Tab-separated table of C-alpha atoms and ligand atoms in Angstrom:
chain	number	residue	atom	x	y	z
A	1290	MET	CA	96.697	118.255	102.426
A	1291	GLY	CA	97.806	121.665	101.099
A	1292	GLN	CA	101.494	121.864	100.302
A	1293	ASP	CA	102.987	125.171	101.447
A	1294	LYS	CA	104.852	126.935	98.611
A	1295	THR	CA	107.782	127.737	100.894
A	1296	VAL	CA	110.772	125.425	100.625
A	1297	TRP	CA	112.548	125.166	103.965
A	1298	ALA	CA	116.193	124.280	104.523
A	1299	ASN	CA	115.356	121.450	106.948
A	1300	PRO	CA	112.963	120.508	109.786
A	1301	ALA	CA	114.941	122.572	112.332
A	1302	GLU	CA	114.279	125.713	110.296
A	1303	ILE	CA	110.520	125.005	110.287
A	1304	ILE	CA	110.633	124.627	114.076
A	1305	ARG	CA	112.658	127.814	114.648
A	1306	GLN	CA	110.528	129.958	112.389
A	1307	GLN	CA	107.045	128.524	112.916
A	1308	GLN	CA	107.003	126.670	116.215
A	1309	PRO	CA	104.104	124.596	114.854
A	1310	ASP	CA	101.535	123.263	117.317
A	1311	ASN	CA	100.174	120.668	114.908
A	1312	PRO	CA	102.220	117.813	113.400
A	1313	VAL	CA	104.171	118.695	110.249
A	1314	ILE	CA	105.248	116.138	107.686
A	1315	ALA	CA	108.384	117.357	105.904
A	1316	PHE	CA	109.129	116.029	102.416
A	1317	ALA	CA	112.556	116.194	100.735
A	1318	PRO	CA	112.024	115.651	96.970
A	1319	THR	CA	115.774	115.365	96.343
A	1320	VAL	CA	115.986	112.435	98.755
A	1321	LEU	CA	113.067	110.707	97.027
A	1322	GLN	CA	114.647	111.178	93.601
A	1323	ASP	CA	118.004	109.853	94.834
A	1324	THR	CA	116.324	106.766	96.279
A	1325	ALA	CA	114.367	106.216	93.069
A	1326	ARG	CA	117.577	106.370	91.025
A	1327	ARG	CA	119.223	103.890	93.390
A	1328	PHE	CA	116.382	101.449	92.673
A	1329	ILE	CA	116.314	102.101	88.925
A	1330	ASP	CA	120.102	101.710	88.593
A	1331	GLY	CA	120.470	98.802	91.012
A	1332	PHE	CA	117.428	96.579	90.544
A	1333	PRO	CA	117.898	94.049	87.693
A	1334	GLY	CA	114.484	94.738	86.096
A	1335	LEU	CA	111.520	97.119	86.023
A	1336	VAL	CA	110.879	99.234	89.126
A	1337	THR	CA	107.267	100.130	89.914
A	1338	TYR	CA	105.977	102.065	92.934
A	1339	ALA	CA	103.304	100.705	95.297
A	1340	VAL	CA	101.070	103.766	95.392
A	1341	LYS	CA	99.303	102.836	98.631
A	1342	SER	CA	102.369	103.551	100.762
A	1343	ASN	CA	102.163	107.283	99.995
A	1344	PRO	CA	99.892	108.474	97.181
A	1345	GLU	CA	100.726	112.185	97.445
A	1346	GLU	CA	100.862	113.849	94.078
A	1347	ALA	CA	104.294	115.329	94.814
A	1348	VAL	CA	105.606	111.790	95.363
A	1349	ILE	CA	104.197	110.477	92.090
A	1350	GLN	CA	105.511	113.501	90.179
A	1351	ASN	CA	109.013	113.269	91.631
A	1352	LEU	CA	109.174	109.548	90.895
A	1353	VAL	CA	108.229	110.175	87.269
A	1354	THR	CA	110.873	112.909	87.075
A	1355	ALA	CA	113.441	110.456	88.442
A	1356	GLY	CA	112.575	108.032	85.623
A	1357	LEU	CA	110.108	105.586	87.194
A	1358	LYS	CA	108.036	103.824	84.516
A	1359	GLY	CA	105.414	101.850	86.418
A	1360	PHE	CA	103.072	101.775	89.406
A	1361	ASP	CA	101.372	99.108	91.488
A	1362	VAL	CA	97.768	100.207	91.954
A	1363	ALA	CA	95.135	98.552	94.130
A	1364	SER	CA	91.875	100.454	93.603
A	1365	PRO	CA	89.964	102.485	91.007
A	1366	PHE	CA	91.103	105.638	92.831
A	1367	GLU	CA	94.782	104.708	92.451
A	1368	ILE	CA	94.240	103.621	88.824
A	1369	ASP	CA	92.769	107.036	87.990
A	1370	LEU	CA	95.368	108.932	90.038
A	1371	ILE	CA	98.223	107.396	88.038
A	1372	GLY	CA	96.274	107.678	84.785
A	1373	ARG	CA	96.120	111.418	85.404
A	1374	LEU	CA	99.619	112.049	86.822
A	1375	ALA	CA	101.663	109.533	84.834
A	1376	PRO	CA	99.662	108.696	81.701
A	1377	GLU	CA	102.622	106.977	80.015
A	1378	ALA	CA	103.412	104.690	82.946
A	1379	ALA	CA	102.439	101.021	83.299
A	1380	ARG	CA	99.778	100.275	85.920
A	1381	HIS	CA	99.819	96.841	87.540
A	1382	TYR	CA	96.518	96.125	89.280
A	1383	HIS	CA	97.983	93.869	91.964
A	1384	ASN	CA	95.247	93.682	94.543
A	1385	PRO	CA	94.232	90.031	94.027
A	1386	VAL	CA	90.622	90.445	95.212
A	1387	ARG	CA	88.307	92.854	93.376
A	1388	ALA	CA	84.605	93.591	93.017
A	1389	ARG	CA	83.192	93.071	89.529
A	1390	SER	CA	82.571	96.822	89.325
A	1391	GLU	CA	86.254	97.459	90.096
A	1392	ILE	CA	87.309	95.027	87.368
A	1393	ALA	CA	85.016	96.833	84.911
A	1394	HIS	CA	86.560	100.184	85.903
A	1395	ALA	CA	90.077	98.839	85.376
A	1396	VAL	CA	89.248	97.262	81.998
A	1397	LYS	CA	87.855	100.595	80.850
A	1398	ALA	CA	91.010	102.342	82.075
A	1399	GLY	CA	93.114	100.001	79.890
A	1400	ILE	CA	94.798	97.966	82.648
A	1401	ARG	CA	96.959	95.189	81.159
A	1402	SER	CA	98.504	93.585	84.227
A	1403	TRP	CA	96.599	91.781	86.989
A	1404	SER	CA	97.365	89.488	89.902
A	1405	VAL	CA	95.199	86.682	91.285
A	1406	ASP	CA	95.392	84.203	94.170
A	1407	SER	CA	92.289	82.025	93.867
A	1408	GLN	CA	90.108	80.173	91.373
A	1409	THR	CA	87.065	82.311	92.216
A	1410	GLU	CA	88.901	85.554	91.473
A	1411	LEU	CA	90.477	84.139	88.298
A	1412	ALA	CA	86.993	83.201	87.077
A	1413	LYS	CA	85.867	86.786	87.722
A	1414	LEU	CA	88.817	88.109	85.706
A	1415	THR	CA	88.447	85.759	82.754
A	1416	ALA	CA	84.750	86.689	82.526
A	1417	GLN	CA	85.550	90.395	82.121
A	1418	VAL	CA	89.153	90.883	80.998
A	1419	PRO	CA	90.090	90.507	77.303
A	1420	VAL	CA	93.350	88.728	76.398
A	1421	GLU	CA	94.507	91.808	74.480
A	1422	VAL	CA	94.037	95.541	74.923
A	1423	ASP	CA	94.868	97.823	71.964
A	1424	GLY	CA	96.715	94.930	70.331
A	1425	LYS	CA	98.898	94.398	73.398
A	1426	PRO	CA	98.831	91.219	75.493
A	1427	VAL	CA	97.181	91.170	78.910
A	1428	GLU	CA	99.163	89.625	81.752
A	1429	ILE	CA	97.763	87.745	84.735
A	1430	SER	CA	100.141	86.841	87.565
A	1431	PRO	CA	99.190	84.252	90.179
A	1432	ARG	CA	100.411	85.444	93.573
A	1433	PHE	CA	101.901	82.794	95.825
A	1434	LYS	CA	103.029	82.735	99.423
A	1435	LEU	CA	105.396	80.894	101.722
A	1436	PRO	CA	105.471	80.828	105.496
A	1437	VAL	CA	106.896	84.214	106.642
A	1438	LEU	CA	110.618	84.762	106.813
A	1439	GLY	CA	112.454	87.899	107.844
A	1440	ALA	CA	109.593	90.406	107.462
A	1441	ALA	CA	108.402	92.879	110.039
A	1442	TYR	CA	104.809	92.206	109.097
A	1443	ASP	CA	103.176	89.152	107.552
A	1444	PHE	CA	101.502	89.932	104.225
A	1445	GLY	CA	100.921	86.246	103.512
A	1446	SER	CA	98.174	86.042	106.112
A	1447	LYS	CA	95.822	87.866	103.756
A	1448	PHE	CA	96.911	87.174	100.180
A	1449	GLY	CA	98.732	84.497	98.265
A	1450	ALA	CA	98.027	80.995	96.930
A	1451	SER	CA	99.942	77.906	97.988
A	1452	PRO	CA	102.591	76.930	95.419
A	1453	GLU	CA	100.354	74.042	94.254
A	1454	LEU	CA	97.367	76.309	93.678
A	1455	ALA	CA	99.607	78.934	92.039
A	1456	ALA	CA	100.751	76.262	89.570
A	1457	GLU	CA	97.145	75.417	88.686
A	1458	LEU	CA	96.326	79.080	88.235
A	1459	LEU	CA	99.432	79.677	86.104
A	1460	LYS	CA	98.491	76.790	83.845
A	1461	GLU	CA	94.968	78.049	83.423
A	1462	VAL	CA	96.089	81.635	82.749
A	1463	ALA	CA	98.379	80.381	79.965
A	1464	ALA	CA	95.714	78.028	78.556
A	1465	ARG	CA	93.269	80.908	78.288
A	1466	GLY	CA	95.712	82.915	76.197
A	1467	TYR	CA	96.881	85.511	78.688
A	1468	THR	CA	100.544	86.268	79.324
A	1469	ALA	CA	101.352	84.075	82.346
A	1470	SER	CA	103.576	85.592	85.024
A	1471	LEU	CA	104.116	85.122	88.749
A	1472	THR	CA	104.172	87.486	91.695
A	1473	PHE	CA	104.804	87.405	95.426
A	1474	HIS	CA	105.254	89.833	98.301
A	1475	PRO	CA	107.747	88.720	100.950
A	1476	GLY	CA	106.285	90.973	103.698
A	1477	THR	CA	107.143	94.529	104.589
A	1478	GLN	CA	110.469	95.932	105.888
A	1479	CYS	CA	112.393	92.765	104.981
A	1480	THR	CA	116.014	93.323	105.888
A	1481	ASP	CA	117.214	89.828	104.958
A	1482	PRO	CA	117.858	89.113	101.232
A	1483	VAL	CA	117.148	85.431	101.915
A	1484	ALA	CA	113.406	86.229	102.010
A	1485	TRP	CA	113.517	86.907	98.253
A	1486	GLU	CA	115.819	83.986	97.524
A	1487	SER	CA	113.386	81.453	99.003
A	1488	TYR	CA	110.489	82.840	97.001
A	1489	ILE	CA	112.415	82.860	93.721
A	1490	ARG	CA	113.384	79.198	94.197
A	1491	VAL	CA	109.742	78.281	94.732
A	1492	ALA	CA	108.735	80.345	91.661
A	1493	ARG	CA	110.850	77.980	89.589
A	1494	GLU	CA	109.115	74.959	91.158
A	1495	ILE	CA	105.721	76.460	90.358
A	1496	CYS	CA	106.702	76.922	86.691
A	1497	ASP	CA	107.900	73.312	86.524
A	1498	LEU	CA	104.749	72.015	88.173
A	1499	ALA	CA	102.577	73.975	85.732
A	1500	GLY	CA	104.755	73.241	82.713
A	1501	VAL	CA	104.597	76.970	81.944
A	1502	GLN	CA	107.470	79.409	81.526
A	1503	ALA	CA	106.584	82.592	83.394
A	1504	ALA	CA	107.063	85.704	81.244
A	1505	ARG	CA	107.793	87.920	84.249
A	1506	LEU	CA	108.437	87.460	87.943
A	1507	ASN	CA	107.350	90.311	90.216
A	1508	VAL	CA	109.331	90.110	93.458
A	1509	GLY	CA	106.996	92.446	95.321
A	1510	GLY	CA	107.759	95.213	97.741
A	1511	GLY	CA	109.162	94.673	101.201
A	1512	PHE	CA	112.402	96.582	100.602
A	1513	PRO	CA	113.460	98.117	103.906
A	1514	SER	CA	113.741	101.768	104.845
A	1515	HIS	CA	115.982	103.251	107.500
A	1516	ARG	CA	113.738	103.013	110.586
A	1517	VAL	CA	116.231	101.954	113.189
A	1518	VAL	CA	119.621	103.572	113.858
A	1519	GLY	CA	121.580	100.312	113.904
A	1520	VAL	CA	119.974	98.725	110.820
A	1521	GLU	CA	120.823	100.595	107.635
A	1522	PRO	CA	119.041	99.056	104.674
A	1523	ASP	CA	121.408	97.274	102.319
A	1524	LEU	CA	119.502	97.508	99.047
A	1525	THR	CA	122.489	96.485	96.940
A	1526	SER	CA	122.754	93.095	98.652
A	1527	ILE	CA	119.044	92.512	98.121
A	1528	PHE	CA	119.176	93.533	94.433
A	1529	ASP	CA	122.220	91.323	93.882
A	1530	LYS	CA	120.638	88.350	95.624
A	1531	ILE	CA	117.481	88.693	93.510
A	1532	GLY	CA	119.480	88.869	90.265
A	1533	GLU	CA	121.864	86.029	91.151
A	1534	THR	CA	119.139	83.686	92.381
A	1535	THR	CA	116.995	84.283	89.305
A	1536	ARG	CA	119.912	83.541	86.956
A	1537	GLU	CA	120.874	80.476	88.966
A	1538	VAL	CA	117.468	78.805	89.233
A	1539	PHE	CA	116.016	79.711	85.834
A	1540	SER	CA	119.240	79.958	83.773
A	1541	ALA	CA	118.248	80.511	80.120
A	1542	ASP	CA	114.488	80.629	80.871
A	1543	ALA	CA	114.793	83.512	83.314
A	1544	PRO	CA	111.617	85.615	83.496
A	1545	ALA	CA	111.973	89.395	83.288
A	1546	LEU	CA	112.051	90.822	86.797
A	1547	VAL	CA	109.752	93.490	88.238
A	1548	CYS	CA	109.637	94.923	91.755
A	1549	GLU	CA	107.022	97.072	93.461
A	1550	PRO	CA	108.519	98.817	96.500
A	1551	GLY	CA	106.395	101.186	98.571
A	1552	ARG	CA	108.196	101.871	101.839
A	1553	GLY	CA	111.674	101.361	100.352
A	1554	LEU	CA	111.088	104.222	97.914
A	1555	CYS	CA	109.159	106.799	99.916
A	1556	ALA	CA	109.770	106.373	103.657
A	1557	ASP	CA	113.204	107.956	103.988
A	1558	ALA	CA	112.211	111.061	102.014
A	1559	TYR	CA	110.099	112.276	104.928
A	1560	ALA	CA	110.424	113.346	108.547
A	1561	LEU	CA	107.480	113.764	110.913
A	1562	ILE	CA	107.763	116.738	113.248
A	1563	THR	CA	105.748	116.286	116.439
A	1564	ARG	CA	105.558	118.497	119.524
A	1565	VAL	CA	105.633	117.602	123.220
A	1566	LYS	CA	102.273	118.658	124.708
A	1567	ALA	CA	103.105	117.590	128.218
A	1568	VAL	CA	105.568	115.716	130.360
A	1569	ARG	CA	103.165	114.354	132.952
A	1570	ASP	CA	104.663	114.857	136.413
A	1571	GLY	CA	108.132	114.510	134.945
A	1572	THR	CA	107.538	111.009	133.523
A	1573	ASP	CA	105.206	110.081	130.629
A	1574	LEU	CA	105.390	112.069	127.444
A	1575	PHE	CA	102.340	113.245	125.470
A	1576	LEU	CA	102.942	114.158	121.809
A	1577	ASN	CA	100.586	115.981	119.452
A	1578	ASP	CA	100.613	112.933	117.140
A	1579	GLY	CA	100.252	109.216	117.739
A	1580	VAL	CA	98.910	105.929	116.429
A	1581	TYR	CA	95.776	107.490	114.937
A	1582	GLY	CA	97.971	110.003	113.117
A	1583	GLY	CA	101.318	109.716	111.395
A	1584	LEU	CA	102.594	106.953	113.692
A	1585	THR	CA	99.910	104.339	112.891
A	1586	GLU	CA	102.397	101.675	111.956
A	1587	LEU	CA	104.588	101.716	115.032
A	1588	PRO	CA	102.525	99.308	117.159
A	1589	ILE	CA	102.479	96.874	114.207
A	1590	ILE	CA	106.099	96.935	113.067
A	1591	GLY	CA	107.977	98.574	115.932
A	1592	ASN	CA	109.235	102.014	116.890
A	1593	ILE	CA	111.194	104.258	114.603
A	1594	ASP	CA	114.215	105.128	116.725
A	1595	ARG	CA	115.816	107.542	114.281
A	1596	ILE	CA	114.576	110.503	116.253
A	1597	GLU	CA	115.886	113.930	117.144
A	1598	VAL	CA	114.668	116.101	119.979
A	1599	LEU	CA	114.966	119.856	119.485
A	1600	THR	CA	113.925	122.786	121.627
A	1601	ALA	CA	111.543	125.392	120.235
A	1602	ASP	CA	114.676	127.321	119.183
A	1603	GLY	CA	115.722	124.346	117.074
A	1604	GLU	CA	118.616	123.408	119.389
A	1605	PRO	CA	119.318	119.758	120.182
A	1606	ARG	CA	118.628	118.492	123.719
A	1607	GLY	CA	121.345	116.880	125.833
A	1608	GLU	CA	123.129	113.545	125.552
A	1609	GLU	CA	121.893	112.022	128.796
A	1610	ILE	CA	119.095	109.522	128.103
A	1611	SER	CA	115.968	108.532	129.965
A	1612	SER	CA	113.373	105.942	128.886
A	1613	ARG	CA	109.829	107.239	128.522
A	1614	VAL	CA	106.371	105.977	127.790
A	1615	ILE	CA	105.026	107.988	124.835
A	1616	PHE	CA	101.331	108.670	124.359
A	1617	GLY	CA	99.539	110.280	121.435
A	1618	PRO	CA	97.014	113.094	121.841
A	1619	THR	CA	93.702	111.158	121.724
A	1620	CYS	CA	91.793	109.868	124.759
A	1621	ASP	CA	92.084	106.268	123.569
A	1622	SER	CA	94.463	104.164	125.657
A	1623	VAL	CA	95.592	102.291	122.520
A	1624	ASP	CA	97.165	105.596	121.453
A	1625	ARG	CA	100.607	104.778	122.788
A	1626	LEU	CA	103.902	103.870	121.135
A	1627	PRO	CA	105.229	100.374	121.888
A	1628	GLY	CA	107.297	99.897	125.044
A	1629	GLU	CA	109.402	102.832	126.112
A	1630	MET	CA	111.629	105.046	124.051
A	1631	ASP	CA	115.068	106.427	124.908
A	1632	LEU	CA	114.938	110.224	124.795
A	1633	PRO	CA	117.121	113.033	126.109
A	1634	ALA	CA	116.594	113.292	129.876
A	1635	ASP	CA	116.073	117.080	129.665
A	1636	ILE	CA	113.163	116.845	127.165
A	1637	ALA	CA	110.492	119.386	128.109
A	1638	GLU	CA	107.013	120.585	127.245
A	1639	GLY	CA	107.080	122.539	123.967
A	1640	ASP	CA	110.052	120.597	122.548
A	1641	TYR	CA	109.893	118.838	119.193
A	1642	VAL	CA	110.412	115.140	118.469
A	1643	ILE	CA	111.352	114.502	114.836
A	1644	PHE	CA	110.791	110.967	113.519
A	1645	HIS	CA	112.994	110.296	110.478
A	1646	GLY	CA	112.034	107.832	107.762
A	1647	ALA	CA	108.316	108.405	108.377
A	1648	GLY	CA	107.053	108.751	104.789
A	1649	ALA	CA	105.356	105.365	104.299
A	1650	TYR	CA	101.934	104.409	105.645
A	1651	SER	CA	101.830	107.652	107.638
A	1652	THR	CA	100.298	110.631	105.862
A	1653	VAL	CA	97.871	108.366	104.029
A	1654	THR	CA	96.647	106.552	107.138
A	1655	ASN	CA	96.419	109.704	109.280
A	1656	THR	CA	92.909	110.085	110.758
A	1657	ARG	CA	91.051	112.963	112.392
A	1658	PHE	CA	90.003	110.747	115.320
A	1659	ASN	CA	89.033	112.695	118.416
A	1660	GLY	CA	89.560	115.984	116.570
A	1661	PHE	CA	93.326	115.570	116.205
A	1662	GLY	CA	95.344	114.776	113.089
A	1663	LEU	CA	95.429	118.197	111.453
A	1664	MET	CA	98.783	117.634	109.783
A	1665	SER	CA	100.491	120.226	107.653
A	1666	HIS	CA	102.786	119.425	104.768
A	1667	ALA	CA	106.099	121.135	104.143
A	1668	THR	CA	108.842	120.801	101.545
A	1669	VAL	CA	112.470	120.791	102.673
A	1670	MET	CA	115.818	120.839	100.879
A	1671	ALA	CA	117.260	118.321	103.325
A	1672	LEU	CA	116.065	116.297	106.298
A	1673	SER	CA	118.748	117.307	108.785
B	2525	LIG	C1	101.703	97.086	99.909
B	2525	LIG	C2	102.182	96.397	98.720
B	2525	LIG	C3	103.464	96.649	98.230
B	2525	LIG	C4	104.448	97.565	98.908
B	2525	LIG	O1	104.922	97.026	100.088
B	2525	LIG	P1	106.156	97.702	100.864
B	2525	LIG	O2	106.417	96.800	101.996
B	2525	LIG	O3	105.702	99.066	101.282
B	2525	LIG	O4	107.287	97.782	99.899
B	2525	LIG	C5	103.852	96.008	97.072
B	2525	LIG	N1	103.013	95.156	96.430
B	2525	LIG	C6	101.772	94.883	96.866
B	2525	LIG	C7	100.915	93.943	96.108
B	2525	LIG	C8	101.321	95.488	98.029
B	2525	LIG	O5	100.097	95.215	98.481
């Protein structure tokens, strides 16, 4: 995971000067800081970062520099990572299922914000978590779910209580003296603002059913990154929809808003540089990275088509397109990108394929399966 001290102009310069044979993940801190400021300025509440999407220290540090004040953490490792790198920041422990030993670790670390989606897990929390830490109130947020709308990937299939159960949990949280809040996660890479609107309307119904005014409403992650050429994320419309809907449905009782983007913050600050190992008999393409490496997510949420193909001299390939099957380097037949991808027809062995917007769920899920996955990290001034 070593970060080279050199700062390159852009991925093309890395290719020209190094002609790397292993995948390189290129990070542009200025892009990350710009994105963070867009969230902080545009979102009508507190912005926290979902650490799991990319826990690299350089990411955490640049987010703090940009003014981020909170993090969504899911494990003792992430709790300690943020405790060390951003000791002043809020840590929301929003993995709703935890071992008792993990709860004990978090209590010791001073965690004051938790989520929950079942009676069994709430009972575990109330047995171990005090209602105040250092004189400050402890918050528990029932997490609820709706049938999926507009997301590339369904988070509700694993976590989230029905609205009825969420109301019971909210009532119990308040009765036990904790700060009662609500949280949801609309799914990842949600391009349609309506996904948030539906959830916020149901949040109001849950409060009414419970007879409890939620102190805060955490609208989750799910903010889109720029994965596909034709679909540029429109964060402003999403922020506006969240603010307007909250004011409309709660009016004077509006809870304070929190969001916890992962992908939306980090993905577009990175490009993944892969190399063409072979063009098998002029047809299928074999890259030096695939679904066990930095491209893990593609079979689940679809191809990134913001790609550039450069020669080893860093020159772009031609305009004429041909569709190719793309395989990764391992001997597993699952190691293939979905469908076919449109690439320059003159692509050749030794060329480079750069995947833009590849910073989320990529470096952190990279494996060394089959002896591949030795990925180097580089810092760039710009991504193109
Ligand atoms: C993964 C996760 C997120 C971040 O999701 P993105 O789609 O990357 O924004 C936010 N909150 C929770 C609870 C999560 O598990």
